Amino acid sequence: MLGLVGILVPAVPGAWVVVAAILVWASEETTAVAWTVFGVAAGAVALSQVLKYTVPSGRMVGAGVHRSSIIVGSVLGMLGFFVVPVIGLILGFVVGVYAAERRRLKDRRAASLSTRSAVRAVGLSILIELCGALIAASTWVLGVLFTP
């Protein structure tokens, strides 16, 4: 449960906590089913980790969001996380992307559209990671049911 919550709250490396928990379970069970479950779960999470960076990044660039704006948003998001825990990450990212895009484009409307695209892409990234962790957790539930 902590792993799934960790995906939505950026203080815990969510999906990897799920995999670690399944690894502990598989090492205690020591059956072929348990290790197969661990392999499937680890594969699902690893694939989601690759996809969570590649798919949204391509969408942001395709929507015209400049890479430097994404970097500025990420840096301000990290700073914001420490200034205003949890919510500061989101606020810092949005403000950073908007400010960088506004400076680059010199147009408030275009900067807003770019920022909206960036926020959607980040939401997609979270959704991809959540799906990978849910597949891993579901695989574990099936493994528990079918382990003798």
Coordinates of N, CA and C in Angstrom, one line a residue:
M1 N 0.8 -1.2 0.0 CA 0.0 0.0 0.0 C 0.9 1.3 0.0
L2 N 1.9 1.3 0.8 CA 2.8 2.4 0.8 C 3.4 2.7 -0.5
G3 N 3.7 1.7 -1.3 CA 4.3 1.9 -2.6 C 3.3 2.6 -3.6
L4 N 2.0 2.2 -3.5 CA 1.0 2.8 -4.4 C 0.8 4.2 -4.0
V5 N 0.8 4.5 -2.7 CA 0.6 5.9 -2.2 C 1.8 6.7 -2.6
G6 N 3.0 6.1 -2.6 CA 4.2 6.8 -2.9 C 4.3 7.3 -4.3
I7 N 3.5 6.7 -5.2 CA 3.5 7.1 -6.6 C 2.8 8.5 -6.6
L8 N 1.8 8.7 -5.8 CA 1.0 9.9 -5.9 C 1.6 11.0 -5.0
V9 N 2.3 10.6 -3.9 CA 3.0 11.5 -3.0 C 4.5 11.3 -3.2
P10 N 5.1 12.4 -3.7 CA 6.5 12.2 -4.2 C 7.5 12.2 -3.1
A11 N 7.3 11.4 -2.0 CA 8.3 11.3 -1.0 C 8.8 9.9 -0.9
V12 N 8.2 9.0 -1.5 CA 8.6 7.6 -1.5 C 8.7 7.1 -2.9
P13 N 9.8 6.3 -3.2 CA 9.9 5.8 -4.6 C 8.9 4.6 -4.8
G14 N 7.6 5.0 -5.0 CA 6.5 4.1 -5.0 C 6.6 2.8 -5.6
A15 N 6.8 2.7 -6.9 CA 6.8 1.5 -7.7 C 7.9 0.5 -7.2
W16 N 9.0 1.1 -6.9 CA 10.1 0.2 -6.4 C 9.9 -0.3 -5.0
V17 N 9.1 0.4 -4.2 CA 8.7 -0.2 -2.9 C 7.8 -1.4 -3.1
V18 N 6.9 -1.3 -4.1 CA 6.0 -2.5 -4.4 C 6.9 -3.7 -4.8
V19 N 7.9 -3.4 -5.7 CA 8.8 -4.5 -6.2 C 9.6 -5.1 -5.0
A20 N 10.1 -4.2 -4.1 CA 10.8 -4.7 -3.0 C 10.0 -5.5 -2.1
A21 N 8.7 -5.1 -1.8 CA 7.8 -5.9 -1.0 C 7.6 -7.3 -1.6
I22 N 7.4 -7.3 -3.0 CA 7.2 -8.6 -3.6 C 8.5 -9.5 -3.6
L23 N 9.6 -8.8 -3.7 CA 10.9 -9.6 -3.5 C 11.0 -10.2 -2.2
V24 N 10.7 -9.5 -1.1 CA 10.7 -10.1 0.2 C 9.8 -11.2 0.3
W25 N 8.6 -11.1 -0.2 CA 7.6 -12.2 -0.2 C 8.1 -13.4 -1.0
A26 N 8.7 -13.2 -2.2 CA 9.2 -14.3 -3.0 C 10.3 -15.0 -2.3
S27 N 11.2 -14.2 -1.6 CA 12.3 -14.9 -0.9 C 11.9 -15.7 0.3
E28 N 10.7 -15.3 0.9 CA 10.2 -16.1 2.0 C 9.4 -17.3 1.5
E29 N 8.8 -17.2 0.3 CA 8.0 -18.3 -0.2 C 8.9 -19.4 -0.9
T30 N 9.9 -18.9 -1.6 CA 10.9 -19.7 -2.3 C 10.2 -20.8 -3.2
T31 N 9.1 -20.4 -3.9 CA 8.5 -21.4 -4.8 C 8.7 -20.8 -6.2
A32 N 8.5 -21.7 -7.2 CA 8.6 -21.2 -8.6 C 7.6 -20.1 -8.9
V33 N 6.4 -20.3 -8.4 CA 5.3 -19.4 -8.6 C 5.7 -18.0 -8.0
A34 N 6.2 -18.0 -6.8 CA 6.6 -16.7 -6.2 C 7.7 -16.0 -7.0
W35 N 8.7 -16.7 -7.5 CA 9.7 -16.1 -8.2 C 9.2 -15.6 -9.6
T36 N 8.3 -16.4 -10.2 CA 7.7 -15.9 -11.4 C 6.9 -14.7 -11.2
V37 N 6.1 -14.6 -10.1 CA 5.4 -13.4 -9.8 C 6.4 -12.2 -9.6
F38 N 7.5 -12.4 -9.0 CA 8.4 -11.4 -8.8 C 9.0 -10.9 -10.1
G39 N 9.3 -11.9 -11.0 CA 9.8 -11.5 -12.3 C 8.8 -10.7 -13.2
V40 N 7.6 -11.1 -13.1 CA 6.5 -10.4 -13.9 C 6.4 -9.0 -13.3
A41 N 6.3 -8.9 -12.0 CA 6.1 -7.6 -11.3 C 7.3 -6.7 -11.5
A42 N 8.5 -7.2 -11.4 CA 9.7 -6.4 -11.7 C 9.7 -5.9 -13.1
G43 N 9.3 -6.8 -14.1 CA 9.3 -6.4 -15.5 C 8.3 -5.3 -15.8
A44 N 7.1 -5.5 -15.1 CA 6.0 -4.5 -15.3 C 6.5 -3.1 -14.8
V45 N 7.1 -3.1 -13.6 CA 7.6 -1.8 -13.1 C 8.7 -1.2 -13.9
A46 N 9.6 -2.1 -14.3 CA 10.8 -1.6 -15.1 C 10.2 -1.0 -16.4
L47 N 9.3 -1.6 -17.1 CA 8.7 -1.1 -18.3 C 8.0 0.2 -18.0
S48 N 7.3 0.3 -16.9 CA 6.6 1.6 -16.6 C 7.6 2.7 -16.3
Q49 N 8.7 2.4 -15.8 CA 9.7 3.4 -15.5 C 10.3 3.9 -16.8
V50 N 10.5 3.1 -17.8 CA 11.0 3.6 -19.1 C 9.9 4.4 -19.7
L51 N 8.7 3.9 -19.8 CA 7.6 4.6 -20.4 C 7.2 5.9 -19.8
K52 N 7.4 6.0 -18.4 CA 6.9 7.2 -17.8 C 7.8 8.4 -18.1
Y53 N 9.0 8.1 -18.6 CA 9.9 9.2 -19.0 C 9.8 9.5 -20.5
T54 N 9.7 8.4 -21.3 CA 9.8 8.6 -22.8 C 8.5 9.1 -23.4
V55 N 7.3 8.6 -22.9 CA 6.1 8.9 -23.5 C 5.7 10.4 -23.2
P56 N 5.7 10.8 -21.9 CA 5.3 12.2 -21.7 C 6.4 13.2 -22.2
S57 N 7.6 12.9 -22.2 CA 8.6 13.8 -22.7 C 8.4 14.0 -24.2
G58 N 8.1 13.0 -24.9 CA 7.8 13.2 -26.4 C 6.5 14.0 -26.6
R59 N 5.6 13.8 -25.7 CA 4.3 14.6 -25.9 C 4.6 16.1 -25.6
M60 N 5.4 16.4 -24.6 CA 5.7 17.8 -24.2 C 6.5 18.5 -25.4
V61 N 7.5 17.8 -25.9 CA 8.2 18.3 -27.0 C 7.3 18.5 -28.2
G62 N 6.5 17.5 -28.5 CA 5.5 17.6 -29.6 C 4.5 18.7 -29.4
A63 N 4.2 19.1 -28.2 CA 3.3 20.2 -28.0 C 4.0 21.5 -28.0
G64 N 5.3 21.5 -28.2 CA 6.0 22.8 -28.3 C 6.6 23.3 -27.0
V65 N 6.6 22.5 -25.9 CA 7.2 22.9 -24.7 C 8.7 22.7 -24.8
H66 N 9.4 23.8 -24.6 CA 10.9 23.7 -24.7 C 11.5 22.9 -23.6
R67 N 12.6 22.2 -23.9 CA 13.2 21.4 -22.9 C 13.8 22.2 -21.8
S68 N 14.2 23.4 -22.1 CA 14.8 24.3 -21.0 C 13.6 24.7 -20.0
S69 N 12.4 24.8 -20.5 CA 11.3 25.1 -19.6 C 11.0 23.9 -18.7
I70 N 11.1 22.7 -19.2 CA 10.9 21.6 -18.4 C 12.0 21.5 -17.3
I71 N 13.2 21.8 -17.7 CA 14.3 21.8 -16.7 C 14.0 22.8 -15.6
V72 N 13.6 24.1 -16.0 CA 13.4 25.1 -15.0 C 12.2 24.7 -14.1
G73 N 11.2 24.1 -14.7 CA 10.0 23.6 -13.9 C 10.4 22.5 -13.0
S74 N 11.3 21.6 -13.4 CA 11.7 20.6 -12.5 C 12.5 21.1 -11.4
V75 N 13.4 22.0 -11.6 CA 14.3 22.6 -10.6 C 13.4 23.3 -9.6
L76 N 12.5 24.2 -10.1 CA 11.6 24.9 -9.2 C 10.7 24.0 -8.4
G77 N 10.3 22.9 -9.0 CA 9.5 21.9 -8.4 C 10.2 21.3 -7.2
M78 N 11.5 20.9 -7.4 CA 12.3 20.3 -6.3 C 12.5 21.3 -5.2
L79 N 12.8 22.6 -5.5 CA 12.9 23.6 -4.5 C 11.6 23.8 -3.8
G80 N 10.5 23.9 -4.5 CA 9.2 24.0 -3.9 C 8.8 22.9 -3.0
F81 N 9.3 21.7 -3.3 CA 9.0 20.6 -2.4 C 9.5 20.8 -1.0
F82 N 10.7 21.5 -0.9 CA 11.3 21.7 0.4 C 10.7 23.0 1.1
V83 N 10.2 23.9 0.3 CA 9.6 25.1 0.9 C 8.2 24.8 1.4
V84 N 7.4 24.2 0.5 CA 6.0 23.8 0.9 C 5.9 22.3 0.6
P85 N 6.1 21.5 1.6 CA 6.2 20.0 1.4 C 5.0 19.5 0.6
V86 N 5.3 18.6 -0.3 CA 4.4 17.9 -1.2 C 3.8 18.8 -2.2
I87 N 2.9 19.7 -1.8 CA 2.2 20.6 -2.8 C 3.2 21.5 -3.5
G88 N 4.3 21.9 -2.8 CA 5.3 22.8 -3.4 C 5.9 22.2 -4.7
L89 N 6.0 20.9 -4.8 CA 6.5 20.2 -6.0 C 5.7 20.6 -7.2
I90 N 4.4 20.4 -7.0 CA 3.5 20.7 -8.1 C 3.5 22.2 -8.4
L91 N 3.3 23.0 -7.4 CA 3.3 24.5 -7.6 C 4.6 25.0 -8.3
G92 N 5.7 24.5 -7.8 CA 7.0 24.9 -8.3 C 7.2 24.5 -9.8
F93 N 6.7 23.3 -10.1 CA 6.8 22.9 -11.5 C 6.0 23.7 -12.4
V94 N 4.7 24.0 -12.0 CA 3.8 24.7 -12.9 C 4.3 26.2 -13.0
V95 N 4.7 26.8 -11.9 CA 5.2 28.2 -12.0 C 6.5 28.2 -12.8
G96 N 7.4 27.3 -12.6 CA 8.6 27.3 -13.4 C 8.4 27.1 -14.9
V97 N 7.6 26.2 -15.3 CA 7.3 26.0 -16.7 C 6.7 27.2 -17.3
Y98 N 5.7 27.8 -16.5 CA 5.0 28.9 -17.1 C 5.9 30.1 -17.2
A99 N 6.7 30.4 -16.2 CA 7.7 31.5 -16.2 C 8.7 31.3 -17.4
A100 N 9.2 30.1 -17.6 CA 10.2 29.9 -18.6 C 9.5 30.1 -20.0
E101 N 8.3 29.5 -20.1 CA 7.6 29.6 -21.4 C 7.2 31.0 -21.7
R102 N 6.8 31.7 -20.7 CA 6.3 33.1 -20.8 C 7.5 34.0 -21.3
R103 N 8.7 33.7 -20.7 CA 9.9 34.5 -21.1 C 10.3 34.1 -22.5
R104 N 10.2 32.9 -22.9 CA 10.6 32.4 -24.2 C 9.6 32.9 -25.3
L105 N 8.4 32.7 -25.0 CA 7.3 33.0 -26.0 C 6.8 34.5 -26.1
K106 N 7.0 35.2 -24.9 CA 6.5 36.6 -24.8 C 5.0 36.7 -25.0
D107 N 4.3 35.6 -24.8 CA 2.8 35.6 -24.9 C 2.2 34.8 -23.8
R108 N 1.3 35.4 -23.1 CA 0.7 34.8 -21.9 C -0.2 33.6 -22.3
R109 N -0.9 33.7 -23.4 CA -1.8 32.6 -23.8 C -1.0 31.4 -24.3
A110 N 0.0 31.7 -25.1 CA 0.9 30.6 -25.5 C 1.6 29.9 -24.4
A111 N 2.0 30.7 -23.4 CA 2.7 30.1 -22.2 C 1.7 29.3 -21.4
S112 N 0.5 29.7 -21.3 CA -0.5 28.9 -20.6 C -0.8 27.6 -21.3
L113 N -0.9 27.6 -22.6 CA -1.1 26.4 -23.3 C 0.1 25.4 -23.2
S114 N 1.3 25.9 -23.2 CA 2.4 25.1 -23.1 C 2.5 24.5 -21.7
T115 N 2.2 25.3 -20.7 CA 2.2 24.9 -19.3 C 1.1 23.8 -19.1
R116 N 0.0 24.0 -19.7 CA -1.1 23.0 -19.6 C -0.7 21.7 -20.2
S117 N 0.0 21.7 -21.3 CA 0.5 20.5 -22.0 C 1.6 19.8 -21.1
A118 N 2.4 20.6 -20.4 CA 3.4 20.0 -19.5 C 2.8 19.4 -18.3
V119 N 1.7 20.0 -17.8 CA 1.1 19.4 -16.6 C 0.3 18.1 -17.0
R120 N -0.3 18.1 -18.1 CA -0.9 16.9 -18.6 C 0.1 15.8 -18.8
A121 N 1.2 16.1 -19.4 CA 2.3 15.1 -19.6 C 2.8 14.5 -18.2
V122 N 2.9 15.4 -17.2 CA 3.3 14.9 -15.9 C 2.3 14.0 -15.3
G123 N 1.0 14.4 -15.5 CA -0.1 13.5 -15.1 C -0.1 12.2 -15.7
L124 N 0.2 12.2 -17.0 CA 0.4 10.9 -17.8 C 1.5 10.1 -17.2
S125 N 2.6 10.7 -16.9 CA 3.7 10.0 -16.3 C 3.4 9.3 -15.0
I126 N 2.6 10.0 -14.2 CA 2.2 9.4 -12.9 C 1.2 8.3 -13.2
L127 N 0.3 8.4 -14.1 CA -0.6 7.4 -14.5 C 0.1 6.1 -15.0
I128 N 1.1 6.3 -15.8 CA 1.9 5.2 -16.3 C 2.6 4.4 -15.2
E129 N 3.2 5.2 -14.3 CA 3.9 4.5 -13.1 C 2.9 3.8 -12.3
L130 N 1.7 4.4 -12.0 CA 0.7 3.8 -11.2 C 0.2 2.5 -11.9
C131 N 0.0 2.5 -13.2 CA -0.4 1.3 -13.9 C 0.6 0.2 -13.7
G132 N 1.9 0.5 -13.8 CA 2.9 -0.5 -13.7 C 2.9 -1.1 -12.3
A133 N 2.7 -0.3 -11.2 CA 2.7 -0.7 -9.9 C 1.4 -1.5 -9.6
L134 N 0.3 -1.1 -10.2 CA -0.9 -1.9 -10.0 C -0.9 -3.3 -10.7
I135 N -0.2 -3.3 -11.8 CA 0.0 -4.6 -12.5 C 0.8 -5.5 -11.6
A136 N 1.9 -4.9 -11.0 CA 2.8 -5.7 -10.1 C 2.0 -6.2 -8.9
A137 N 1.2 -5.3 -8.3 CA 0.4 -5.7 -7.1 C -0.6 -6.7 -7.4
S138 N -1.3 -6.6 -8.6 CA -2.3 -7.6 -9.0 C -1.6 -8.9 -9.2
T139 N -0.5 -8.9 -9.8 CA 0.3 -10.1 -10.1 C 0.6 -10.8 -8.7
W140 N 1.0 -10.0 -7.7 CA 1.3 -10.5 -6.4 C 0.0 -11.2 -5.8
V141 N -1.1 -10.5 -5.9 CA -2.4 -11.0 -5.3 C -2.7 -12.4 -6.0
L142 N -2.5 -12.5 -7.3 CA -2.7 -13.8 -8.0 C -1.7 -14.8 -7.5
G143 N -0.5 -14.4 -7.3 CA 0.5 -15.3 -6.8 C 0.2 -15.8 -5.4
V144 N -0.3 -14.9 -4.6 CA -0.7 -15.4 -3.2 C -1.8 -16.4 -3.3
L145 N -2.7 -16.2 -4.2 CA -3.9 -17.1 -4.3 C -3.5 -18.4 -4.8
F146 N -2.5 -18.5 -5.7 CA -2.1 -19.7 -6.3 C -0.8 -20.4 -5.8
T147 N -0.2 -19.8 -4.7 CA 0.9 -20.4 -4.1 C 0.4 -21.4 -3.1
P148 N 0.9 -22.7 -3.3 CA 0.5 -23.7 -2.4 C 0.9 -23.5 -0.9

